[in-house]
GROMACS .gro file of C-alpha atoms in nm:
model
  144
    1MET     CA    1   1.553   0.780   2.458
    2ALA     CA    2   1.179   0.836   2.475
    3GLY     CA    3   1.111   0.697   2.114
    4THR     CA    4   1.025   0.363   1.966
    5GLY     CA    5   1.221   0.344   1.632
    6ALA     CA    6   1.115   0.453   1.289
    7SER     CA    7   0.733   0.472   1.227
    8PRO     CA    8   0.654   0.390   0.857
    9SER     CA    9   0.351   0.608   0.824
   10CYS     CA   10   0.532   0.931   1.021
   11ILE     CA   11   0.672   1.158   0.715
   12PHE     CA   12   0.964   1.279   0.923
   13CYS     CA   13   1.067   0.932   0.981
   14GLN     CA   14   1.073   0.889   0.618
   15ILE     CA   15   1.278   1.213   0.573
   16ALA     CA   16   1.493   1.100   0.852
   17CYS     CA   17   1.575   0.770   0.676
   18ASN     CA   18   1.621   0.964   0.350
   19SER     CA   19   1.351   0.802   0.166
   20THR     CA   20   1.191   1.114   0.042
   21THR     CA   21   1.323   1.377  -0.223
   22THR     CA   22   1.371   1.643   0.082
   23THR     CA   23   1.722   1.801   0.060
   24LEU     CA   24   1.893   1.740   0.380
   25LEU     CA   25   2.063   2.035   0.513
   26HIS     CA   26   2.242   1.858   0.784
   27THR     CA   27   2.266   1.469   0.882
   28ASP     CA   28   2.448   1.284   1.135
   29GLU     CA   29   2.366   0.946   1.370
   30LYS     CA   30   2.101   1.161   1.576
   31VAL     CA   31   1.932   1.447   1.386
   32VAL     CA   32   1.862   1.566   1.024
   33ALA     CA   33   1.782   1.911   0.919
   34PHE     CA   34   1.571   2.058   0.620
   35GLN     CA   35   1.382   2.349   0.513
   36ASP     CA   36   1.030   2.366   0.629
   37ILE     CA   37   0.796   2.328   0.335
   38ASN     CA   38   0.580   2.624   0.419
   39PRO     CA   39   0.831   2.867   0.559
   40SER     CA   40   0.697   3.126   0.827
   41ALA     CA   41   1.005   3.344   0.831
   42PHE     CA   42   1.302   3.451   0.603
   43ARG     CA   43   1.471   3.123   0.677
   44HIS     CA   44   1.266   2.848   0.823
   45TYR     CA   45   1.446   2.502   0.912
   46LEU     CA   46   1.342   2.199   1.120
   47VAL     CA   47   1.581   1.964   1.292
   48ILE     CA   48   1.424   1.631   1.389
   49PRO     CA   49   1.575   1.323   1.581
   50VAL     CA   50   1.639   1.021   1.366
   51GLU     CA   51   1.465   0.820   1.630
   52HIS     CA   52   1.086   0.867   1.637
   53ILE     CA   53   0.997   1.062   1.942
   54ALA     CA   54   0.631   1.203   1.931
   55THR     CA   55   0.635   1.530   2.100
   56VAL     CA   56   0.811   1.742   2.363
   57LYS     CA   57   0.561   1.573   2.610
   58SER     CA   58   0.756   1.225   2.552
   59LEU     CA   59   1.076   1.406   2.681
   60ARG     CA   60   1.189   1.352   3.036
   61ARG     CA   61   1.446   1.495   3.294
   62ARG     CA   62   1.731   1.299   3.181
   63THR     CA   63   2.066   1.324   3.033
   64GLU     CA   64   1.979   1.140   2.689
   65ASP     CA   65   1.693   1.361   2.636
   66TYR     CA   66   1.893   1.699   2.750
   67SER     CA   67   2.157   1.627   2.524
   68LEU     CA   68   1.934   1.538   2.224
   69VAL     CA   69   1.743   1.869   2.241
   70SER     CA   70   2.077   2.058   2.304
   71HIS     CA   71   2.224   1.870   2.005
   72MET     CA   72   1.930   1.972   1.807
   73LEU     CA   73   1.951   2.344   1.938
   74ASN     CA   74   2.345   2.360   1.835
   75VAL     CA   75   2.268   2.222   1.468
   76GLY     CA   76   1.982   2.468   1.416
   77GLU     CA   77   2.185   2.756   1.535
   78THR     CA   78   2.501   2.666   1.321
   79LEU     CA   79   2.273   2.615   1.024
   80LEU     CA   80   2.128   2.976   1.048
   81GLN     CA   81   2.442   3.139   1.131
   82ARG     CA   82   2.577   2.987   0.787
   83ASP     CA   83   2.276   3.058   0.606
   84ALA     CA   84   2.122   3.406   0.736
   85PRO     CA   85   2.446   3.563   0.912
   86ASN     CA   86   2.283   3.912   0.867
   87SER     CA   87   1.955   3.845   1.052
   88THR     CA   88   1.904   4.011   1.367
   89GLN     CA   89   1.691   3.791   1.520
   90TYR     CA   90   1.652   3.433   1.557
   91ARG     CA   91   1.390   3.191   1.725
   92PHE     CA   92   1.417   2.817   1.832
   93GLY     CA   93   1.152   2.623   1.982
   94PHE     CA   94   0.872   2.334   1.963
   95HIS     CA   95   0.514   2.348   1.932
   96GLN     CA   96   0.358   2.180   2.224
   97PRO     CA   97   0.036   1.939   2.180
   98PRO     CA   98  -0.232   2.011   2.060
   99PHE     CA   99  -0.054   2.280   1.853
  100ASN     CA  100   0.201   2.060   1.680
  101SER     CA  101   0.144   1.977   1.329
  102VAL     CA  102   0.344   1.643   1.284
  103ASN     CA  103   0.363   1.381   1.573
  104HIS     CA  104   0.736   1.379   1.553
  105LEU     CA  105   0.957   1.598   1.774
  106HIS     CA  106   1.084   1.899   1.548
  107LEU     CA  107   1.269   2.212   1.627
  108HIS     CA  108   1.172   2.533   1.445
  109CYS     CA  109   1.460   2.729   1.376
  110LEU     CA  110   1.352   3.067   1.245
  111ALA     CA  111   1.571   3.363   1.103
  112LEU     CA  112   1.350   3.645   1.135
  113PRO     CA  113   1.141   3.867   1.004
  114TYR     CA  114   0.842   3.638   0.979
  115VAL     CA  115   0.719   3.613   0.619
  116SER     CA  116   0.382   3.803   0.729
  117ARG     CA  117   0.267   3.932   1.062
  118TRP     CA  118   0.038   3.671   1.150
  119LYS     CA  119   0.291   3.418   1.146
  120THR     CA  120   0.394   3.554   1.479
  121VAL     CA  121   0.111   3.403   1.671
  122LYS     CA  122   0.219   3.062   1.582
  123TYR     CA  123   0.527   3.091   1.754
  124THR     CA  124   0.410   3.245   2.085
  125SER     CA  125   0.411   3.080   2.417
  126LEU     CA  126   0.038   3.047   2.572
  127GLY     CA  127   0.169   2.983   2.916
  128PRO     CA  128  -0.032   2.704   3.056
  129LEU     CA  129  -0.211   2.603   2.755
  130GLY     CA  130   0.109   2.537   2.589
  131GLY     CA  131   0.166   2.673   2.250
  132PHE     CA  132   0.523   2.731   2.159
  133ILE     CA  133   0.802   2.654   2.397
  134GLU     CA  134   1.150   2.826   2.321
  135ALA     CA  135   1.427   2.568   2.316
  136ARG     CA  136   1.620   2.716   2.603
  137LYS     CA  137   1.312   2.692   2.831
  138LEU     CA  138   1.267   2.334   2.732
  139LEU     CA  139   1.638   2.270   2.810
  140GLU     CA  140   1.562   2.424   3.159
  141LYS     CA  141   1.290   2.176   3.228
  142LEU     CA  142   1.502   1.867   3.112
  143LYS     CA  143   1.827   1.945   3.305
  144PRO     CA  144   1.910   1.640   3.485
   0.00000   0.00000   0.00000
């Protein structure tokens, strides 16, 4: 894996170790999921690896990273299908540096509509500049 264990100063590592009051929607040996504290959509969950991995730039084209991102996406899809079954559109993806807010890999899982129109901008690809990368596009880049 691309990480370095838990980082004590990282809020997402603290959440993954269950040392905060954050309610976990899913937990297993690889990932945890919880609600975003500042939701951008009708439902907005984050799925993070338990292991500290800084950003999508830390991931490589190899089986371990591909299977981690694939698992993160499966967890996110399962949660949104359970909690927002009537939503007609879902978005799954990652912010790329320098547009990421926390240096701990996290998948945004959104059941639309967005809470406000301007939130759409935050979840738009900026092509070569980065921005938001759809989970499926990232998986294509990581496929061994």
